[in-house]
Coordinates of C-alpha atoms and ligand atoms in Angstrom, one line a residue:
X1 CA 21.6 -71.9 188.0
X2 CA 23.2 -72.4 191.1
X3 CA 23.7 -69.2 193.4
X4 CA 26.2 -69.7 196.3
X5 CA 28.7 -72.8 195.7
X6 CA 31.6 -72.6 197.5
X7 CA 34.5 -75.1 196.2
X8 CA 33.3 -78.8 198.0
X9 CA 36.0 -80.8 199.5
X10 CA 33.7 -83.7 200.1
X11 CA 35.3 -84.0 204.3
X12 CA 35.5 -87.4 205.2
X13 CA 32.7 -88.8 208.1
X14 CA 34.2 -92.5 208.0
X15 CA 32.1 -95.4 208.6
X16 CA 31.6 -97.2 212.2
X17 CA 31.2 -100.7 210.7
X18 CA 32.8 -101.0 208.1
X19 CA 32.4 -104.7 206.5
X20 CA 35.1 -107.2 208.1
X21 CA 38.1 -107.1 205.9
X22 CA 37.8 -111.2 205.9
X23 CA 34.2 -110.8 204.4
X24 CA 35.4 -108.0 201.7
X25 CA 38.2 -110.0 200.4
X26 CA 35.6 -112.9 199.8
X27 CA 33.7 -110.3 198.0
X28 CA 37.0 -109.1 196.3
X29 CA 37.8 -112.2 194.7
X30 CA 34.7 -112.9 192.3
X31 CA 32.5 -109.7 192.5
X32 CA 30.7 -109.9 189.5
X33 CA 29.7 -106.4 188.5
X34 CA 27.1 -104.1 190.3
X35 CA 26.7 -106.4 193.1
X36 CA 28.3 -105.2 196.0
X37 CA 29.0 -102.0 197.9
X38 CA 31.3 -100.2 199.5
X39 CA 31.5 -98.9 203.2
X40 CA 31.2 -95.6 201.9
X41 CA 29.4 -93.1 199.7
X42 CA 29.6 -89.3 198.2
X43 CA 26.5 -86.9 199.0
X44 CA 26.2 -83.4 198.3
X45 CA 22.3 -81.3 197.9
X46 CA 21.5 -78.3 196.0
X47 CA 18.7 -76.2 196.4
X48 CA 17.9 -73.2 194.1
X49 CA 18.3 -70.9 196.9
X50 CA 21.7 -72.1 197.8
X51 CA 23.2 -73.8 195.5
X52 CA 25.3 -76.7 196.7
X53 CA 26.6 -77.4 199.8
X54 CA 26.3 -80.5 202.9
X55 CA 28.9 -81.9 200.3
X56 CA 30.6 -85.3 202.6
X57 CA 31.6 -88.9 202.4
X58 CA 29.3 -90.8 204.2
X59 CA 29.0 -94.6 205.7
X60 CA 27.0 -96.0 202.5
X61 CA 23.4 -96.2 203.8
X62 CA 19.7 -96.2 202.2
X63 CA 18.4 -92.8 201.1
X64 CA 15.2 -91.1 202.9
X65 CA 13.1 -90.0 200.1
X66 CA 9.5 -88.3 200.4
X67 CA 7.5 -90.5 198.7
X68 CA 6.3 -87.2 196.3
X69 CA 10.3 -86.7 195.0
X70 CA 10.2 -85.7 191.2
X71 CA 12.1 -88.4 190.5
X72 CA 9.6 -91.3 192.1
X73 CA 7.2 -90.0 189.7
X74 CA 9.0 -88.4 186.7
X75 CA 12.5 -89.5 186.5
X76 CA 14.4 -86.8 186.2
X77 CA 17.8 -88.3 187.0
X78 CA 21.7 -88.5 185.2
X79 CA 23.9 -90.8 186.5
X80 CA 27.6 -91.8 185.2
X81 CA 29.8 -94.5 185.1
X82 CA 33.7 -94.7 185.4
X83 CA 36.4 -97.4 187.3
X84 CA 39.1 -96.8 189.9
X85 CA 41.9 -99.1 188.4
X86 CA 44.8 -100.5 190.8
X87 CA 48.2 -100.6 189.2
X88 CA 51.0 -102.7 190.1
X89 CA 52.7 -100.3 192.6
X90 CA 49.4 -100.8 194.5
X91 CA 48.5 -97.0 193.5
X92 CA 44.8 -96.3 192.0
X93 CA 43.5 -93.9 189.2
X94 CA 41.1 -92.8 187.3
X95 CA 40.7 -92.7 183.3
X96 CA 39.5 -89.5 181.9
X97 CA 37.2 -88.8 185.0
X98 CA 37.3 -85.3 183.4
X99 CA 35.2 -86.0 180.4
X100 CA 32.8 -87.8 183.0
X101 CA 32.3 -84.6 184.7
X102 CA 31.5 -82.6 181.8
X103 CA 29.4 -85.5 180.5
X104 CA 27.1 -85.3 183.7
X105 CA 27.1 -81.7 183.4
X106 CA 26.1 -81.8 179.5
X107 CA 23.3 -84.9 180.7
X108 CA 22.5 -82.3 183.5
X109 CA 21.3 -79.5 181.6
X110 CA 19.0 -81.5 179.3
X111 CA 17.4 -82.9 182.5
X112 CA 16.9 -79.3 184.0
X113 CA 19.1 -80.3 186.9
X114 CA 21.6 -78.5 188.1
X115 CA 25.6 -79.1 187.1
X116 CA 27.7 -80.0 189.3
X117 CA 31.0 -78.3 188.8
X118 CA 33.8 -80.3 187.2
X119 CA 36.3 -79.5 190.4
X120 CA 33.1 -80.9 192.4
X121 CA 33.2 -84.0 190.5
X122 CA 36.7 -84.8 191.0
X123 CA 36.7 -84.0 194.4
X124 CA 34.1 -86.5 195.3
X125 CA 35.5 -89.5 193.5
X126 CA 39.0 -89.0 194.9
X127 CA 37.9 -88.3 198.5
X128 CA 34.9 -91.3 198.3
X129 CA 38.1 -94.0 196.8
X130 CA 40.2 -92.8 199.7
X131 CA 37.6 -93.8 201.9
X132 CA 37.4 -96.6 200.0
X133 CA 40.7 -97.7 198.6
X134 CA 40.9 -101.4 200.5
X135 CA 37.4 -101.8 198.0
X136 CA 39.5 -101.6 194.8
X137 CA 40.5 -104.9 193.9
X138 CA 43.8 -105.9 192.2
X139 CA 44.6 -108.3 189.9
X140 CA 42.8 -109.5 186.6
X141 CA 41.2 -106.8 184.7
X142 CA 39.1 -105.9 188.2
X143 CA 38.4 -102.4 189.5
X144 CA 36.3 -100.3 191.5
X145 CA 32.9 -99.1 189.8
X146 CA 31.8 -95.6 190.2
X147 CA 28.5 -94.4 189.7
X148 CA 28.2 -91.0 190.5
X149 CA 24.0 -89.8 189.8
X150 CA 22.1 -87.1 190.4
X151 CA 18.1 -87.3 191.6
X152 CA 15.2 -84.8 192.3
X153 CA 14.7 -85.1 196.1
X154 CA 12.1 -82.0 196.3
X155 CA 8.9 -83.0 197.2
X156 CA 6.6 -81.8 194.6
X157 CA 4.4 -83.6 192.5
X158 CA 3.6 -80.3 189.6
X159 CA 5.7 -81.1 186.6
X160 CA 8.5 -78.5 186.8
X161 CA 12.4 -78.7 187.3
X162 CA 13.2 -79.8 190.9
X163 CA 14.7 -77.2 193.2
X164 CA 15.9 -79.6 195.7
X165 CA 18.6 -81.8 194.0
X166 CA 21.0 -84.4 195.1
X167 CA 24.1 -85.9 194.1
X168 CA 25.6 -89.0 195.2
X169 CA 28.3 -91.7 194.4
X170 CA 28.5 -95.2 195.0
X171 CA 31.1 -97.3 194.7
X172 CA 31.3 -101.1 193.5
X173 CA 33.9 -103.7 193.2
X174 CA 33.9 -104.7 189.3
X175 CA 34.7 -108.0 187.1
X176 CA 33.5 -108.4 184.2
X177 CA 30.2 -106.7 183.0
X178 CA 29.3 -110.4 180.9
X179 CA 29.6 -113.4 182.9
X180 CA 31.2 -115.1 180.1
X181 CA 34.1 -112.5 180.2
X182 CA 35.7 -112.3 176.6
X183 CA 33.3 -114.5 175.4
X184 CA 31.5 -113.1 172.0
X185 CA 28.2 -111.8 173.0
X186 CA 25.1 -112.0 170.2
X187 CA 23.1 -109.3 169.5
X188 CA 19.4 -108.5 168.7
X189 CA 18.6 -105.9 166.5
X190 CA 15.6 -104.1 167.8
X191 CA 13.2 -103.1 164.8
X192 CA 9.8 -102.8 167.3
X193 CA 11.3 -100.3 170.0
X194 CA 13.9 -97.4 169.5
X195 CA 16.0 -96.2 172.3
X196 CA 16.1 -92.5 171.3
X197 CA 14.8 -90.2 168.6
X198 CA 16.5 -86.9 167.6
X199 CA 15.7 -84.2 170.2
X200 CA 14.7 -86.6 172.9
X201 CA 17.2 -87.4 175.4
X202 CA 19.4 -90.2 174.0
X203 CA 22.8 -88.3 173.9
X204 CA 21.8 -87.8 177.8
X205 CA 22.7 -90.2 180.7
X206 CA 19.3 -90.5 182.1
X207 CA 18.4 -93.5 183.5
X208 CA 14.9 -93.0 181.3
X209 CA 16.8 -94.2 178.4
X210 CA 17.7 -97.6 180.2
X211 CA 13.8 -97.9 181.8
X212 CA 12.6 -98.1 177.8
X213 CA 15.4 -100.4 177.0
X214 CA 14.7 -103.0 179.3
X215 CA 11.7 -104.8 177.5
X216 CA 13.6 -104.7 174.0
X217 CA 16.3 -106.3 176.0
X218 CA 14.0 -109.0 177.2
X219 CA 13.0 -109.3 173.5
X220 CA 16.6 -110.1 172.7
X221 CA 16.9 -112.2 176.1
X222 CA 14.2 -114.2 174.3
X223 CA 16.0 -114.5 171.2
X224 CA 18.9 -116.2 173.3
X225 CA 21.1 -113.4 172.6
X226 CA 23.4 -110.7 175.1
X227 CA 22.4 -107.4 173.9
X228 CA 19.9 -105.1 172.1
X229 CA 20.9 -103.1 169.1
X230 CA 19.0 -100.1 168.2
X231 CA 18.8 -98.4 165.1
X232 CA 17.5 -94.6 164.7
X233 CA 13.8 -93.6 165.3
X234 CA 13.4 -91.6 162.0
X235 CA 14.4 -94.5 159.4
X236 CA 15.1 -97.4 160.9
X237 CA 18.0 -97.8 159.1
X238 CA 21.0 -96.4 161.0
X239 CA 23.0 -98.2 163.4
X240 CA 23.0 -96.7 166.9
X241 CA 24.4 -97.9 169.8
X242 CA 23.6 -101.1 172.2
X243 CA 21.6 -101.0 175.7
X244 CA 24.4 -99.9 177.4
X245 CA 27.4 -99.9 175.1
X246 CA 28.7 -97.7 171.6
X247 CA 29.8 -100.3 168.7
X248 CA 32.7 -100.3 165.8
X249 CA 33.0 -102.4 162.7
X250 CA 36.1 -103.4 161.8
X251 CA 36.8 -103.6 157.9
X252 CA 39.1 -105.9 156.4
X253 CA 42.0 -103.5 155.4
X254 CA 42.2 -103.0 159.3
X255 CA 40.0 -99.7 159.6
X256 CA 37.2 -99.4 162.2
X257 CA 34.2 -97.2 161.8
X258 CA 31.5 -96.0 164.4
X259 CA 28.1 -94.6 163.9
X260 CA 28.8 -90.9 164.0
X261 CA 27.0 -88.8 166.8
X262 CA 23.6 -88.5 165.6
X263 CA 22.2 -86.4 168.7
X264 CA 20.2 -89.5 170.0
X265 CA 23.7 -91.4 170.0
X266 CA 25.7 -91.5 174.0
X267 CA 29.1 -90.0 173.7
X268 CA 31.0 -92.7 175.1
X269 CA 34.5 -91.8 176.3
X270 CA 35.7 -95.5 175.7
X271 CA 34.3 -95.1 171.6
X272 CA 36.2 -91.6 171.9
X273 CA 39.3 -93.2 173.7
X274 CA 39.4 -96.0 170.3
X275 CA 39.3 -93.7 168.1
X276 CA 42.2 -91.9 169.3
X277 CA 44.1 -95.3 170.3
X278 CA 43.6 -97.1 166.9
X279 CA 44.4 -93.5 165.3
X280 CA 47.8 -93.6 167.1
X281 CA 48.4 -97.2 165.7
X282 CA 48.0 -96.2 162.2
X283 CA 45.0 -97.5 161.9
X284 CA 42.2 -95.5 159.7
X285 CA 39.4 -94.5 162.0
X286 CA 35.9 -93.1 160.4
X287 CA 32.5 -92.0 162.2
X288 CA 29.6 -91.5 159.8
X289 CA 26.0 -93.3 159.3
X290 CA 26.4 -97.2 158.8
X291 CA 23.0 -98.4 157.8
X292 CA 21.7 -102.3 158.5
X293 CA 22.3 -102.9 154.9
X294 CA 25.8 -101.9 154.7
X295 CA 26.4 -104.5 157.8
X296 CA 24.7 -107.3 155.8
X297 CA 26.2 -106.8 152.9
X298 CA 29.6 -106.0 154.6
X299 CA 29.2 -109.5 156.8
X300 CA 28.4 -111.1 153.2
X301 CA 31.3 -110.1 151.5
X302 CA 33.9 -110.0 154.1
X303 CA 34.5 -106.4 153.9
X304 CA 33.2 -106.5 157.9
X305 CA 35.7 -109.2 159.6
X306 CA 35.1 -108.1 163.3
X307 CA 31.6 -106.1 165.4
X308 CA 32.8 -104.7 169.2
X309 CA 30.7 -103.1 171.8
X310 CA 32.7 -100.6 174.0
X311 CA 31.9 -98.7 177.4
X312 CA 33.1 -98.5 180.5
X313 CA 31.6 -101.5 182.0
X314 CA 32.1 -103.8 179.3
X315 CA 35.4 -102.5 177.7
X316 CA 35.7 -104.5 174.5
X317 CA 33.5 -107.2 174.0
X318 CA 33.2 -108.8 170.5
X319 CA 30.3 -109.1 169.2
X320 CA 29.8 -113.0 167.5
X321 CA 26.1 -112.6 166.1
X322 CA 23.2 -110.3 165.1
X323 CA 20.4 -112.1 165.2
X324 CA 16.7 -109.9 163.5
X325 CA 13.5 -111.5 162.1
X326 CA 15.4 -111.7 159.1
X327 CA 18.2 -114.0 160.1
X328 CA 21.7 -114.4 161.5
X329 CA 25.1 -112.6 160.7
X330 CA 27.9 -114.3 162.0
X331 CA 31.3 -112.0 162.3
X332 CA 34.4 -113.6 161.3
X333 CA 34.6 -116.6 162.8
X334 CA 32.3 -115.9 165.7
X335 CA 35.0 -115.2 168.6
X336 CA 37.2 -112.2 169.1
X337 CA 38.8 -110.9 166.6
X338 CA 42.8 -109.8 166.1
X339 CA 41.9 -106.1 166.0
X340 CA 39.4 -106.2 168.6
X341 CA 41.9 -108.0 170.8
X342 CA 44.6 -105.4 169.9
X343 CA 42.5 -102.5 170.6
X344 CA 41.1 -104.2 173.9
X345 CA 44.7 -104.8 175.1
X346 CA 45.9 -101.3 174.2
X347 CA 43.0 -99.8 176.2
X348 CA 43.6 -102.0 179.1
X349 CA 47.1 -101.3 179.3
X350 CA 46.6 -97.8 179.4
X351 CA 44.3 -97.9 182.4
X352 CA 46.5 -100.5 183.7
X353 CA 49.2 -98.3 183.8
X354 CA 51.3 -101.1 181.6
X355 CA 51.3 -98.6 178.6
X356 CA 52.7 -95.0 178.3
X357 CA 49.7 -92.5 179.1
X358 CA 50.4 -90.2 176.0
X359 CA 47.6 -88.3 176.1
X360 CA 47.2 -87.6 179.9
X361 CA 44.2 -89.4 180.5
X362 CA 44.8 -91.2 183.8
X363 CA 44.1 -89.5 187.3
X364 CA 45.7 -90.7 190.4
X365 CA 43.0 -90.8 193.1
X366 CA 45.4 -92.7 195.5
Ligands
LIG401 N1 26.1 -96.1 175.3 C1 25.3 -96.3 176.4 C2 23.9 -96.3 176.2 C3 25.9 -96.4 177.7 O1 25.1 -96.6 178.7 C4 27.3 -96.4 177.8 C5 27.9 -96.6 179.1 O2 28.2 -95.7 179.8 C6 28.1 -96.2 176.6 C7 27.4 -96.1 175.4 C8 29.6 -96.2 176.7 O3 30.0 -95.0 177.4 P1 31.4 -95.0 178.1 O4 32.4 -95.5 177.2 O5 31.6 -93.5 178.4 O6 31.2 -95.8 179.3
LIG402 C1 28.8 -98.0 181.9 O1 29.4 -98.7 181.1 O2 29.3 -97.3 182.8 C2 27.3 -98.1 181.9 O3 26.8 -97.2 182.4 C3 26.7 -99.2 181.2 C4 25.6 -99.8 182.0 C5 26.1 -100.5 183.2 C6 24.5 -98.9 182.3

């Protein structure tokens, strides 16, 4: 799609007022997650004629949009989502930013933007953390946030594939995604709305999927709990994924299973990191179809003893409750579980850099 690209190095333009380091230590020690930003930011444009190029890091500023950009008015958009984790020796890295290049490339090509090549991607979340590194926080299970998206900047309201494009990353200083950290979430399982049906754009990351899930989440706001759950558009039956997050069931002879990949499901790369991790600990490890009933049933009987949500922004969180219409389930005894703790600290020590990297997953950026 693209014609000319040349390899982007992503040059450095550093920022003239840069936030007082007092202030960004303040900001450091409780940031919450998505609330602050750094003195920086990645930018590169693509238009059909040339491909990409004004690739840069730039002091973080507001974007100039025509108000007629294709994605104002029809959303085409894929962003991603992956941390910068500090390790002890003060050096910071990356997990599997790999599989989030060839994830925004795959979410890419169903939006009918142009990909960004996987070389491209790396080069702007190394160069934008070296900008950036006094922004990635130690300590605690903290790191820097990177979303890295990609909008339709031509101005053009026919409904066609934009042939001015640009890319950019921001960068955020990250706690934890729940305010109640480990704390169980609930969950509301979402029988008026779906979040994706087969075809549509739900193994994407566009933010179109999160636009329709924000009034089921209200709905499960309402219902006092965390989280939406979504089940598949065809049957209503199948267990997808959360809002924002994948989700394992762990039986009680120690296996965990995850919906499989249904085509409306998002290929997380924290449910494909467990799956591998817990495989490696012996553990049996199945994806197929796991319908509302078989959770019931499985909640009734104890052959379900533990429900986690995984992603990037929320690691491991244990799931306590699914509330519906028709009632409660309550997991276990409602808190975290002994294999979702396990799998949680195994993950976390890997991208801690506490843990032997076995599978070559972790980057250094810095
Ligand atoms: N599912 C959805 C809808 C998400 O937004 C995310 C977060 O990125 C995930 C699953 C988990 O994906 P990952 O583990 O790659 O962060
Ligand atoms: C992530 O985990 O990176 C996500 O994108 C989830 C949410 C913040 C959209």
């Amino acid at each position: 799609m693209s014609a000319t690209t040349t390899a982007l190095g992503f040059a450095i333009s550093p920022s003239t007022s840069p936030v007082a380091a007092a202030r960004r230590e303040e900001i450091l020690a409780d940031p919450g997650f998505g609330n602050f930003f750094t003195d920086h930011m990645a930018t590169a444009t693509w238009t059909a004629g040339a491909g990409w190029h004004d690739d840069a890091v730039v002091p973080y500023a507001p974007l100039v949009l025509d108000p007629s950009a294709a994605v104002l008015h029809y959303a085409q958009e894929v962003f991603e989502g992956l941390k910068a984790y500090r390790h002890a020796d003060g050096s910071v890295w990356a997990f599997r930013p790999e599989a989030n290049a060839r994830r925004l490339a795959r979410s890419a090509r169903r939006l009918a933007l142009p990909e960004l090549p996987e070389e491209a991607f790396l080069a702007s979340i190394e160069q934008l953390v070296r900008a950036d590194e006094a922004w990635v926080p130690s300590g605690g299970e903290s790191s820097l946030y990177l979303r890295p998206f990609m909008i339709a900047t031509e101005a053009f309201l026919g409904v066609r594939a934009a042939r001015e494009v640009r890319y950019l990353v921001i960068a955020s200083p990250a706690g934890s995604y729940f305010a109640g950290g480990l704390k169980p979430v609930s969950i509301w399982l979402s029988q008026d709305y779906t979040r994706a049906a087969l075809g549509g754009t739900g193994s994407a990351k566009c933010g179109g999927n999160y636009a329709a899930s924000l009034l089921p989440q209200q709905q499960a706001a309402e219902h006092g709990c965390d989280q939406v759950c979504f089940v598949d558009a065809a049957e209503r039956r199948w267990v997808e994924e959360l809002g924002g997050m994948n989700i394992y069931f762990v039986h009680d002879d120690g296996s965990i299973v995850t919906p499989a990949l249904s085509g409306s499901i998002l290929e997380g790369i924290t449910r494909a990191s467990l799956l591998q991790l817990a495989a490696d600990a012996g553990r049996a490890v199945e994806e197929r179809r796991v319908s509302v009933e078989e959770w019931r049933e499985g909640v009734a009987s104890g052959r379900i003893t533990e429900v986690f949500a995984c992603g990037t922004a929320a690691v491991i969180t244990p799931v306590g409750r699914l509330v519906s219409p028709d009632g409660e389930l309550v997991h276990g005894t409602g808190g975290a579980g002994p294999v979702t703790e396990e799998l949680r600290r195994t993950l976390l020590d890997v991208q801690y850099g506490r843990r032997e990297d076995t599978h070559g997953w972790m980057r250094r950026l810095v």
